[in-house]
Amino acid sequence: MLWNASAQRMVAVGLV
């Protein structure tokens, strides 16, 4: 997962 910080945060929020 080498995406932008914003994308990673969105994914993290989606997982949580």
XYZ file of C-alpha atoms in Angstrom, residues 4-16:
13
model
C -0.749 9.105 -0.474
C -1.071 9.869 3.239
C -4.673 11.004 2.709
C -5.524 7.785 0.856
C -3.896 5.663 3.566
C -5.826 7.536 6.238
C -9.104 7.014 4.368
C -8.348 3.298 4.046
C -7.433 3.089 7.737
C -10.694 4.807 8.699
C -12.604 2.468 6.381
C -11.000 -0.593 7.975
C -11.721 0.781 11.438
